[in-house]
Amino acid sequence: MKVWYSIMVLSLALMGSGGCKPTRVSDRVPLMIPERLQNAPDVQPVSAPKDLSEWWKGFGDPVLNDLISQALSANHDLRLAKARVREAKAMITVAESVLYPSIDLFSFGGREKRIDRIVGVPGKQGIELITPIADLITGGLAARWEIDVFGGRQLEAEAAVAQSAGTEEAQRAVQVGLLAQVATNYLELRGIQRRTDILLENIGVQRERLRALQAFYKAGLVNDMDVARQETLLHNTMGTLPVLTSTEKNLIHRLSVLLGETPASLEERLADSMPLPVTPPSIPKLLPSSLLEQRPDLRLAHTEVSAAAASLGAARANLFPKFVLSASGGFGALAVGGFPGLAEGVYALGSGLTAPIFNAGRIKAHITAADARLDHVATNYEKTFLLALEDTENAYVAHTAALERRDQLGRAETAAERSHTHAQAFYQRGAADFLSVLDAQRTRLSTRDERTQAETAVRVALVSIYRALGGGWAVDSSVSRGTDNDAMKITEKD
């Protein structure tokens, strides 16, 4: 017992001295972080993370709000991601269980007769050798504990925790993309419906113009070529209608699937034309360093670095000895034929040490592979950050271009409205013919169609900005890595 007590004291002392694991590997990745986003509007204040969590509500569209609420509860990609999170969290318990002793209940019973167990007993002619039948039964508890002196098991558990955190970030990435898809398809749907209304009005104008030309042709005021030209223009315009109709149905089908429903389930609900949201949300703005905290793909890439660093440390720990303590205790009974039975308590105490001597390079190869994996994910983290910056800058550029195009087309529509007003006034005074009025109206409708496309593009580009900034989920202290993790591990280069 004194020996066992000494082993326990020595093991606990080794564990206490192992607080700083000699095999631990840092997961710090230096990044080149710019001070600001070059294409973000300078006058816009920096947005708070809470401003990005429910950005779609800034459009003030109750139908969009309902669609997104349904998508968050029923989308299949999001449900798959949530299932992967549950699976990864369960694996944390599996990985951490090896840090603690294992205790098992055991029992055994049987009868045996073995030739190697010979007993001499008095007989008629002296001592006789017999192989007695033995009945044995025993049971109790057995415990085993591998003492994690060099931190290998602890680092394996940390790798599992990082991998679990990665599945949570992957879920958030799915959610960010889902929100952007629902909003984009909904806005494009409303834009297509508005364009369809304008196209139908334009078709009516061109039909009226064709009737006027046909009347003029009968009166000998125009030739057949003018009539044919107008017929061509009318049919070309009407040929656009099936394209818009099919696009509208495709967008509705895509929204239905994103909401976890059959493709045609939303056709009746969304078939009625509605205008685009009048007031879009404000343009968001973040510092480049805030992307590390807000964008789930960057957070996911960093968890991969943390997991790889922990796995490398665990691989290095295999170079060191392993210490094992074991104990068992219980009750046993033995009865051998012809002899008195024996029953009493039993126990066993032990300790062990194993150290690698020769393994044909297996451990070193494992370390090399883990080190290469760490280099891979660290490089991917740097690349992901650059792609995030590119994505964000491009989103701001697209939004700025869409705003400029919308403003120019707004001026063009104003001029077309003025031209149409003048044409009507001249026609009423007899200074212009009816065809001039119809031409001015057709130009006005075509310009309005272009402006509607531009209005849609402005709102879709704004959605892209929110997606690029990782909007759609709330960053709080329970999930934030920026303060306690990334802020310490990112070196800003000049």
Short mmCIF file of C-alpha atoms in Angstrom, two decimals:
data_model
loop_
_atom_site.label_atom_id
_atom_site.label_comp_id
_atom_site.label_asym_id
_atom_site.label_seq_id
_atom_site.Cartn_x
_atom_site.Cartn_y
_atom_site.Cartn_z
CA MET A 1 0.00 0.00 0.00
CA LYS A 2 2.87 2.36 0.70
CA VAL A 3 4.15 1.76 -2.81
CA TRP A 4 0.70 2.47 -4.26
CA TYR A 5 0.40 5.63 -2.20
CA SER A 6 3.80 6.81 -3.45
CA ILE A 7 2.76 6.19 -7.04
CA MET A 8 -0.40 8.25 -6.57
CA VAL A 9 1.49 11.15 -5.03
CA LEU A 10 4.09 11.08 -7.81
CA SER A 11 1.40 10.97 -10.51
CA LEU A 12 -0.50 13.91 -9.05
CA ALA A 13 2.73 15.87 -8.80
CA LEU A 14 3.48 15.19 -12.47
CA MET A 15 -0.01 16.36 -13.41
CA GLY A 16 0.41 19.53 -11.40
CA SER A 17 3.68 20.30 -13.08
CA GLY A 18 2.11 19.76 -16.53
CA GLY A 19 -0.01 22.92 -16.50
CA CYS A 20 2.19 24.34 -19.22
CA LYS A 21 2.17 21.51 -21.76
CA PRO A 22 5.58 21.13 -23.46
CA THR A 23 3.93 19.97 -26.69
CA ARG A 24 1.45 22.85 -27.09
CA VAL A 25 1.64 24.71 -30.44
CA SER A 26 0.56 28.32 -30.94
CA ASP A 27 -2.28 28.97 -33.37
CA ARG A 28 -1.39 32.60 -34.03
CA VAL A 29 -1.47 33.59 -37.70
CA PRO A 30 -0.08 37.02 -38.65
CA LEU A 31 -2.31 38.90 -41.09
CA MET A 32 -1.87 42.09 -43.08
CA ILE A 33 -4.92 44.11 -42.09
CA PRO A 34 -5.65 47.44 -43.83
CA GLU A 35 -6.85 50.34 -41.75
CA ARG A 36 -10.04 50.87 -43.76
CA LEU A 37 -12.06 49.58 -46.67
CA GLN A 38 -11.14 51.75 -49.63
CA ASN A 39 -14.52 51.67 -51.37
CA ALA A 40 -16.74 52.05 -48.30
CA PRO A 41 -18.50 55.42 -48.02
CA ASP A 42 -16.45 57.80 -45.87
CA VAL A 43 -19.47 59.63 -44.49
CA GLN A 44 -21.05 56.45 -43.19
CA PRO A 45 -20.38 55.71 -39.48
CA VAL A 46 -19.02 52.32 -38.47
CA SER A 47 -21.88 49.90 -37.86
CA ALA A 48 -22.29 48.01 -34.61
CA PRO A 49 -22.60 44.21 -34.82
CA LYS A 50 -26.18 44.41 -33.57
CA ASP A 51 -27.03 46.58 -36.60
CA LEU A 52 -26.17 43.63 -38.85
CA SER A 53 -28.03 40.87 -37.01
CA GLU A 54 -31.50 41.61 -38.49
CA TRP A 55 -30.57 43.81 -41.42
CA TRP A 56 -33.47 42.67 -43.65
CA LYS A 57 -35.97 44.39 -41.37
CA GLY A 58 -34.54 47.70 -42.60
CA PHE A 59 -36.45 47.19 -45.87
CA GLY A 60 -39.71 47.48 -43.94
CA ASP A 61 -41.36 44.73 -45.99
CA PRO A 62 -43.59 42.42 -43.89
CA VAL A 63 -43.70 39.77 -46.63
CA LEU A 64 -39.89 39.61 -46.71
CA ASN A 65 -39.81 39.37 -42.92
CA ASP A 66 -42.24 36.44 -42.98
CA LEU A 67 -40.30 34.64 -45.70
CA ILE A 68 -37.03 34.94 -43.79
CA SER A 69 -38.62 33.78 -40.54
CA GLN A 70 -39.93 30.70 -42.30
CA ALA A 71 -36.57 30.05 -43.97
CA LEU A 72 -34.76 30.20 -40.63
CA SER A 73 -37.06 27.55 -39.20
CA ALA A 74 -37.52 25.22 -42.18
CA ASN A 75 -34.58 25.52 -44.59
CA HIS A 76 -32.99 22.12 -45.14
CA ASP A 77 -29.40 23.34 -45.46
CA LEU A 78 -29.73 25.09 -42.12
CA ARG A 79 -31.24 21.99 -40.54
CA LEU A 80 -28.36 19.89 -41.87
CA ALA A 81 -25.87 22.35 -40.40
CA LYS A 82 -27.61 22.23 -37.01
CA ALA A 83 -27.45 18.42 -37.04
CA ARG A 84 -23.70 18.58 -37.72
CA VAL A 85 -23.32 20.94 -34.76
CA ARG A 86 -25.07 18.46 -32.46
CA GLU A 87 -22.86 15.66 -33.75
CA ALA A 88 -19.67 17.66 -33.18
CA LYS A 89 -20.71 18.67 -29.66
CA ALA A 90 -21.27 15.01 -28.78
CA MET A 91 -17.75 14.21 -30.03
CA ILE A 92 -16.35 16.72 -27.51
CA THR A 93 -17.59 14.50 -24.70
CA VAL A 94 -16.00 11.49 -26.40
CA ALA A 95 -12.66 13.29 -26.67
CA GLU A 96 -12.73 14.68 -23.13
CA SER A 97 -13.70 11.35 -21.56
CA VAL A 98 -10.14 10.03 -21.90
CA LEU A 99 -8.95 12.70 -19.46
CA TYR A 100 -10.80 10.98 -16.62
CA PRO A 101 -10.53 7.52 -15.06
CA SER A 102 -12.73 4.79 -16.46
CA ILE A 103 -14.63 2.56 -14.02
CA ASP A 104 -16.22 -0.70 -15.15
CA LEU A 105 -18.25 -3.37 -13.45
CA PHE A 106 -17.02 -6.89 -14.07
CA SER A 107 -18.15 -10.37 -13.13
CA PHE A 108 -17.02 -13.83 -14.09
CA GLY A 109 -18.08 -17.33 -13.25
CA GLY A 110 -17.40 -20.80 -14.59
CA ARG A 111 -16.36 -24.41 -14.11
CA GLU A 112 -13.16 -25.82 -15.45
CA LYS A 113 -11.00 -28.94 -15.39
CA ARG A 114 -7.46 -28.47 -16.66
CA ILE A 115 -4.65 -30.94 -17.14
CA ASP A 116 -2.08 -28.45 -15.92
CA ARG A 117 -3.74 -28.29 -12.52
CA ILE A 118 -2.90 -31.62 -10.87
CA VAL A 119 -3.51 -32.24 -7.19
CA GLY A 120 -2.09 -35.10 -5.10
CA VAL A 121 -4.59 -36.71 -2.70
CA PRO A 122 -4.29 -39.71 -0.39
CA GLY A 123 -5.51 -42.94 -1.99
CA LYS A 124 -5.64 -46.68 -1.30
CA GLN A 125 -2.21 -47.15 -2.76
CA GLY A 126 -0.69 -43.89 -1.48
CA ILE A 127 -0.79 -40.46 -3.12
CA GLU A 128 -2.97 -40.30 -6.22
CA LEU A 129 -2.87 -37.51 -8.81
CA ILE A 130 -6.17 -36.09 -9.91
CA THR A 131 -7.39 -33.09 -11.96
CA PRO A 132 -10.15 -31.64 -9.84
CA ILE A 133 -13.15 -29.71 -11.15
CA ALA A 134 -13.06 -26.08 -9.99
CA ASP A 135 -16.04 -23.74 -9.69
CA LEU A 136 -15.12 -20.03 -9.72
CA ILE A 137 -17.13 -16.87 -9.40
CA THR A 138 -15.83 -13.33 -8.94
CA GLY A 139 -17.07 -9.77 -9.45
CA GLY A 140 -16.38 -6.17 -8.57
CA LEU A 141 -15.16 -2.85 -10.01
CA ALA A 142 -12.12 -2.14 -12.17
CA ALA A 143 -10.64 1.32 -12.75
CA ARG A 144 -8.00 2.54 -15.20
CA TRP A 145 -6.53 6.02 -15.64
CA GLU A 146 -3.98 7.24 -18.14
CA ILE A 147 -2.38 10.29 -16.56
CA ASP A 148 -2.06 13.03 -19.19
CA VAL A 149 1.33 14.30 -18.03
CA PHE A 150 2.45 15.77 -21.36
CA GLY A 151 -0.92 17.04 -22.49
CA GLY A 152 -1.55 14.80 -25.49
CA ARG A 153 -5.07 13.83 -24.45
CA GLN A 154 -5.91 17.38 -23.41
CA LEU A 155 -4.81 18.67 -26.81
CA GLU A 156 -6.90 16.04 -28.57
CA ALA A 157 -9.88 17.29 -26.58
CA GLU A 158 -9.03 20.89 -27.54
CA ALA A 159 -8.94 19.84 -31.20
CA ALA A 160 -12.41 18.35 -30.83
CA VAL A 161 -13.65 21.56 -29.19
CA ALA A 162 -12.21 23.62 -32.07
CA GLN A 163 -13.79 21.30 -34.63
CA SER A 164 -17.13 21.64 -32.86
CA ALA A 165 -16.77 25.43 -32.91
CA GLY A 166 -16.04 25.12 -36.62
CA THR A 167 -19.37 23.39 -37.25
CA GLU A 168 -21.12 26.23 -35.41
CA GLU A 169 -19.38 28.77 -37.64
CA ALA A 170 -20.33 26.70 -40.68
CA GLN A 171 -23.94 26.85 -39.50
CA ARG A 172 -23.71 30.64 -39.21
CA ALA A 173 -22.17 30.80 -42.69
CA VAL A 174 -25.12 28.82 -44.05
CA GLN A 175 -27.50 31.21 -42.28
CA VAL A 176 -25.76 34.31 -43.66
CA GLY A 177 -25.93 32.91 -47.18
CA LEU A 178 -29.53 31.79 -46.75
CA LEU A 179 -30.71 35.24 -45.65
CA ALA A 180 -28.96 36.86 -48.59
CA GLN A 181 -30.46 34.36 -51.04
CA VAL A 182 -34.00 34.83 -49.75
CA ALA A 183 -33.73 38.62 -49.80
CA THR A 184 -32.06 38.71 -53.23
CA ASN A 185 -34.61 36.40 -54.85
CA TYR A 186 -37.49 38.29 -53.25
CA LEU A 187 -36.22 41.69 -54.41
CA GLU A 188 -35.54 40.38 -57.90
CA LEU A 189 -39.05 38.91 -57.95
CA ARG A 190 -40.63 42.26 -57.09
CA GLY A 191 -38.45 43.93 -59.71
CA ILE A 192 -39.48 41.40 -62.37
CA GLN A 193 -43.16 41.86 -61.49
CA ARG A 194 -42.82 45.62 -61.79
CA ARG A 195 -41.05 45.23 -65.14
CA THR A 196 -43.85 42.92 -66.31
CA ASP A 197 -46.43 45.59 -65.50
CA ILE A 198 -44.43 48.17 -67.44
CA LEU A 199 -44.00 45.75 -70.35
CA LEU A 200 -47.75 45.09 -70.54
CA GLU A 201 -48.35 48.84 -70.59
CA ASN A 202 -45.72 49.21 -73.32
CA ILE A 203 -47.36 46.44 -75.35
CA GLY A 204 -50.67 48.29 -75.08
CA VAL A 205 -49.04 51.48 -76.37
CA GLN A 206 -47.43 49.68 -79.30
CA ARG A 207 -50.71 48.00 -80.21
CA GLU A 208 -52.36 51.40 -80.22
CA ARG A 209 -49.57 52.71 -82.44
CA LEU A 210 -50.02 49.75 -84.80
CA ARG A 211 -53.76 50.44 -85.06
CA ALA A 212 -53.02 54.09 -85.83
CA LEU A 213 -50.51 53.16 -88.55
CA GLN A 214 -52.93 50.68 -90.07
CA ALA A 215 -55.57 53.43 -90.19
CA PHE A 216 -53.07 55.80 -91.79
CA TYR A 217 -52.12 53.10 -94.29
CA LYS A 218 -55.72 52.67 -95.37
CA ALA A 219 -55.92 56.45 -95.78
CA GLY A 220 -52.76 56.38 -97.89
CA LEU A 221 -50.75 58.45 -95.42
CA VAL A 222 -48.03 55.83 -94.76
CA ASN A 223 -46.68 52.88 -96.69
CA ASP A 224 -46.69 49.18 -95.81
CA MET A 225 -43.08 49.30 -94.64
CA ASP A 226 -44.03 51.55 -91.70
CA VAL A 227 -46.78 49.12 -90.71
CA ALA A 228 -44.42 46.11 -90.97
CA ARG A 229 -41.78 47.92 -88.90
CA GLN A 230 -44.33 48.55 -86.14
CA GLU A 231 -45.52 44.94 -86.25
CA THR A 232 -41.92 43.80 -85.84
CA LEU A 233 -41.42 46.10 -82.87
CA LEU A 234 -44.67 44.92 -81.26
CA HIS A 235 -43.87 41.22 -81.58
CA ASN A 236 -40.31 41.74 -80.36
CA THR A 237 -41.69 43.50 -77.31
CA MET A 238 -44.26 40.77 -76.72
CA GLY A 239 -41.48 38.17 -77.01
CA THR A 240 -39.98 39.59 -73.81
CA LEU A 241 -43.10 38.74 -71.82
CA PRO A 242 -42.55 34.94 -71.65
CA VAL A 243 -38.98 35.55 -70.50
CA LEU A 244 -40.12 37.73 -67.63
CA THR A 245 -42.94 35.31 -66.76
CA SER A 246 -40.61 32.31 -66.62
CA THR A 247 -38.09 34.28 -64.59
CA GLU A 248 -40.83 35.23 -62.13
CA LYS A 249 -41.88 31.60 -61.69
CA ASN A 250 -38.27 30.45 -61.32
CA LEU A 251 -37.70 32.99 -58.55
CA ILE A 252 -40.86 31.86 -56.76
CA HIS A 253 -39.76 28.23 -57.06
CA ARG A 254 -36.32 29.08 -55.66
CA LEU A 255 -37.89 30.92 -52.73
CA SER A 256 -40.19 27.97 -52.06
CA VAL A 257 -37.29 25.51 -51.85
CA LEU A 258 -35.28 27.89 -49.66
CA LEU A 259 -38.28 27.94 -47.31
CA GLY A 260 -38.41 24.14 -47.21
CA GLU A 261 -41.55 23.85 -49.34
CA THR A 262 -42.41 22.39 -52.73
CA PRO A 263 -41.45 24.63 -55.68
CA ALA A 264 -44.98 25.75 -56.59
CA SER A 265 -46.24 26.25 -53.02
CA LEU A 266 -45.67 30.03 -53.01
CA GLU A 267 -47.02 30.83 -56.47
CA GLU A 268 -50.44 31.90 -55.20
CA ARG A 269 -48.98 33.82 -52.27
CA LEU A 270 -46.42 35.77 -54.31
CA ALA A 271 -48.23 36.01 -57.63
CA ASP A 272 -49.68 39.46 -56.97
CA SER A 273 -47.36 42.23 -58.07
CA MET A 274 -46.02 44.44 -55.30
CA PRO A 275 -43.61 47.39 -55.49
CA LEU A 276 -40.01 47.22 -54.39
CA PRO A 277 -39.38 48.31 -50.80
CA VAL A 278 -39.36 52.08 -50.91
CA THR A 279 -36.81 52.74 -48.16
CA PRO A 280 -33.82 50.39 -48.15
CA PRO A 281 -31.75 50.00 -44.97
CA SER A 282 -28.72 52.18 -44.43
CA ILE A 283 -25.40 51.24 -45.98
CA PRO A 284 -23.43 49.24 -43.39
CA LYS A 285 -19.76 49.79 -42.72
CA LEU A 286 -17.18 47.87 -40.70
CA LEU A 287 -13.46 48.14 -40.12
CA PRO A 288 -11.45 45.41 -41.88
CA SER A 289 -10.39 43.98 -38.52
CA SER A 290 -14.06 43.59 -37.56
CA LEU A 291 -14.54 41.15 -40.42
CA LEU A 292 -12.53 38.62 -38.42
CA GLU A 293 -15.20 38.73 -35.74
CA GLN A 294 -18.29 39.10 -37.90
CA ARG A 295 -17.78 36.84 -40.94
CA PRO A 296 -18.46 33.16 -40.15
CA ASP A 297 -16.16 31.88 -42.91
CA LEU A 298 -13.20 33.68 -41.31
CA ARG A 299 -14.15 32.38 -37.88
CA LEU A 300 -14.45 28.89 -39.37
CA ALA A 301 -11.01 29.16 -40.96
CA HIS A 302 -9.55 30.18 -37.60
CA THR A 303 -11.12 27.21 -35.80
CA GLU A 304 -9.41 24.98 -38.37
CA VAL A 305 -6.09 26.57 -37.42
CA SER A 306 -6.78 26.02 -33.72
CA ALA A 307 -7.76 22.39 -34.31
CA ALA A 308 -4.67 21.73 -36.43
CA ALA A 309 -2.37 23.33 -33.84
CA ALA A 310 -3.89 21.19 -31.09
CA SER A 311 -3.58 18.06 -33.25
CA LEU A 312 0.10 18.83 -33.88
CA GLY A 313 0.71 19.18 -30.15
CA ALA A 314 -1.09 15.89 -29.52
CA ALA A 315 1.06 14.19 -32.16
CA ARG A 316 4.24 15.49 -30.50
CA ALA A 317 3.03 14.19 -27.15
CA ASN A 318 3.34 10.64 -28.51
CA LEU A 319 7.12 11.03 -28.28
CA PHE A 320 6.89 11.08 -24.47
CA PRO A 321 6.14 8.27 -22.01
CA LYS A 322 2.61 7.42 -20.93
CA PHE A 323 1.66 6.71 -17.33
CA VAL A 324 -1.20 4.41 -16.39
CA LEU A 325 -2.77 3.61 -13.02
CA SER A 326 -5.12 0.67 -12.54
CA ALA A 327 -7.10 -0.76 -9.65
CA SER A 328 -9.75 -3.39 -9.15
CA GLY A 329 -11.60 -4.79 -6.19
CA GLY A 330 -14.51 -7.05 -5.44
CA PHE A 331 -15.51 -10.45 -4.10
CA GLY A 332 -14.52 -13.93 -5.25
CA ALA A 333 -15.44 -17.53 -4.42
CA LEU A 334 -13.65 -20.76 -5.39
CA ALA A 335 -14.76 -24.33 -4.84
CA VAL A 336 -12.65 -27.30 -5.90
CA GLY A 337 -14.18 -30.74 -5.82
CA GLY A 338 -13.24 -32.56 -2.69
CA PHE A 339 -11.86 -29.52 -0.91
CA PRO A 340 -13.47 -26.85 1.28
CA GLY A 341 -14.76 -23.75 -0.59
CA LEU A 342 -13.07 -20.34 -0.29
CA ALA A 343 -14.81 -16.93 -0.46
CA GLU A 344 -13.40 -13.50 0.36
CA GLY A 345 -12.69 -10.01 -0.96
CA VAL A 346 -10.07 -9.52 -3.71
CA TYR A 347 -8.25 -6.48 -5.08
CA ALA A 348 -5.41 -5.49 -7.38
CA LEU A 349 -3.39 -2.29 -7.63
CA GLY A 350 -0.93 -1.42 -10.37
CA SER A 351 0.83 1.23 -12.36
CA GLY A 352 2.58 1.21 -15.69
CA LEU A 353 4.78 3.24 -17.98
CA THR A 354 5.25 2.89 -21.72
CA ALA A 355 7.69 4.83 -23.86
CA PRO A 356 8.27 4.60 -27.62
CA ILE A 357 11.54 2.93 -28.64
CA PHE A 358 11.03 1.79 -32.22
CA ASN A 359 7.96 2.28 -34.43
CA ALA A 360 9.47 2.51 -37.93
CA GLY A 361 9.03 6.31 -38.03
CA ARG A 362 5.28 6.21 -37.47
CA ILE A 363 5.22 8.91 -34.76
CA LYS A 364 7.53 11.29 -36.63
CA ALA A 365 5.54 10.81 -39.84
CA HIS A 366 2.36 11.61 -37.92
CA ILE A 367 4.01 14.78 -36.59
CA THR A 368 5.15 15.78 -40.08
CA ALA A 369 1.65 15.27 -41.47
CA ALA A 370 0.10 17.30 -38.63
CA ASP A 371 2.63 20.10 -39.17
CA ALA A 372 1.81 20.16 -42.89
CA ARG A 373 -1.88 20.29 -42.01
CA LEU A 374 -1.25 23.31 -39.79
CA ASP A 375 0.62 25.08 -42.60
CA HIS A 376 -2.25 24.29 -44.94
CA VAL A 377 -5.03 25.70 -42.75
CA ALA A 378 -2.92 28.72 -41.72
CA THR A 379 -2.37 29.58 -45.39
CA ASN A 380 -6.05 29.02 -46.06
CA TYR A 381 -6.88 31.41 -43.20
CA GLU A 382 -4.75 34.13 -44.81
CA LYS A 383 -6.33 33.44 -48.20
CA THR A 384 -9.85 33.49 -46.74
CA PHE A 385 -9.19 36.88 -45.19
CA LEU A 386 -7.99 38.29 -48.52
CA LEU A 387 -11.03 36.84 -50.29
CA ALA A 388 -13.26 38.40 -47.62
CA LEU A 389 -11.67 41.80 -48.23
CA GLU A 390 -12.11 41.36 -51.98
CA ASP A 391 -15.74 40.30 -51.55
CA THR A 392 -16.47 43.32 -49.36
CA GLU A 393 -14.70 45.84 -51.60
CA ASN A 394 -16.47 44.44 -54.69
CA ALA A 395 -19.83 44.68 -52.91
CA TYR A 396 -19.26 48.35 -52.16
CA VAL A 397 -18.12 48.99 -55.77
CA ALA A 398 -21.22 47.25 -57.17
CA HIS A 399 -23.48 49.27 -54.87
CA THR A 400 -21.84 52.56 -55.82
CA ALA A 401 -22.15 51.73 -59.52
CA ALA A 402 -25.80 50.75 -59.07
CA LEU A 403 -26.52 54.04 -57.30
CA GLU A 404 -24.90 56.05 -60.08
CA ARG A 405 -26.79 54.13 -62.77
CA ARG A 406 -30.07 54.59 -60.89
CA ASP A 407 -29.51 58.32 -60.57
CA GLN A 408 -28.70 58.69 -64.28
CA LEU A 409 -31.74 56.65 -65.30
CA GLY A 410 -33.85 58.69 -62.89
CA ARG A 411 -32.83 61.83 -64.75
CA ALA A 412 -33.52 60.07 -68.05
CA GLU A 413 -36.99 59.10 -66.87
CA THR A 414 -37.67 62.66 -65.78
CA ALA A 415 -36.66 63.89 -69.24
CA ALA A 416 -38.80 61.21 -70.90
CA GLU A 417 -41.79 62.25 -68.78
CA ARG A 418 -41.24 65.85 -69.84
CA SER A 419 -40.98 64.83 -73.48
CA HIS A 420 -44.21 62.85 -73.22
CA THR A 421 -45.98 65.81 -71.60
CA HIS A 422 -44.82 68.14 -74.39
CA ALA A 423 -45.87 65.65 -77.09
CA GLN A 424 -49.37 65.46 -75.62
CA ALA A 425 -49.60 69.24 -75.40
CA PHE A 426 -48.45 69.67 -79.01
CA TYR A 427 -50.91 67.00 -80.16
CA GLN A 428 -53.80 68.70 -78.39
CA ARG A 429 -52.90 71.99 -80.12
CA GLY A 430 -52.52 70.23 -83.46
CA ALA A 431 -48.78 70.90 -83.66
CA ALA A 432 -47.84 67.16 -83.56
CA ASP A 433 -49.43 63.91 -84.73
CA PHE A 434 -50.64 61.06 -82.54
CA LEU A 435 -47.65 58.92 -83.49
CA SER A 436 -45.33 61.38 -81.77
CA VAL A 437 -47.35 61.00 -78.58
CA LEU A 438 -47.14 57.21 -78.79
CA ASP A 439 -43.40 57.32 -79.48
CA ALA A 440 -42.82 59.57 -76.49
CA GLN A 441 -44.91 57.27 -74.30
CA ARG A 442 -43.02 54.18 -75.50
CA THR A 443 -39.69 55.88 -74.74
CA ARG A 444 -40.96 56.84 -71.30
CA LEU A 445 -41.98 53.24 -70.53
CA SER A 446 -38.68 51.83 -71.79
CA THR A 447 -36.77 54.26 -69.61
CA ARG A 448 -38.96 53.36 -66.65
CA ASP A 449 -38.15 49.69 -67.21
CA GLU A 450 -34.43 50.47 -67.17
CA ARG A 451 -34.82 52.48 -63.97
CA THR A 452 -36.76 49.64 -62.34
CA GLN A 453 -33.87 47.32 -63.11
CA ALA A 454 -31.50 49.86 -61.59
CA GLU A 455 -33.65 50.19 -58.44
CA THR A 456 -33.62 46.43 -58.07
CA ALA A 457 -29.86 46.33 -58.57
CA VAL A 458 -29.34 48.94 -55.84
CA ARG A 459 -31.26 46.86 -53.31
CA VAL A 460 -29.61 43.59 -54.36
CA ALA A 461 -26.19 45.23 -54.10
CA LEU A 462 -27.07 46.39 -50.60
CA VAL A 463 -27.95 42.82 -49.67
CA SER A 464 -24.55 41.76 -51.04
CA ILE A 465 -22.85 44.27 -48.74
CA TYR A 466 -24.63 42.84 -45.71
CA ARG A 467 -23.70 39.33 -46.81
CA ALA A 468 -20.06 40.32 -47.38
CA LEU A 469 -19.94 41.79 -43.87
CA GLY A 470 -21.36 38.59 -42.37
CA GLY A 471 -24.71 40.10 -41.39
CA GLY A 472 -27.55 37.91 -40.23
CA TRP A 473 -26.47 36.70 -36.79
CA ALA A 474 -25.64 38.35 -33.49
CA VAL A 475 -22.08 38.45 -32.15
CA ASP A 476 -22.14 38.22 -28.36
CA SER A 477 -19.67 37.42 -25.61
CA SER A 478 -20.48 33.73 -25.68
CA VAL A 479 -19.38 33.28 -29.28
CA SER A 480 -17.04 36.20 -29.89
CA ARG A 481 -13.43 35.30 -30.52
CA GLY A 482 -12.21 38.75 -31.31
CA THR A 483 -11.46 39.96 -27.79
CA ASP A 484 -9.93 36.87 -26.22
CA ASN A 485 -8.59 35.11 -29.25
CA ASP A 486 -8.11 36.80 -32.60
CA ALA A 487 -7.16 40.17 -31.15
CA MET A 488 -4.18 38.54 -29.47
CA LYS A 489 -3.24 36.34 -32.37
CA ILE A 490 -3.31 38.74 -35.29
CA THR A 491 -0.31 40.89 -36.01
CA GLU A 492 -1.01 43.99 -38.04
CA LYS A 493 1.73 44.71 -40.53
CA ASP A 494 2.58 48.08 -41.97
#
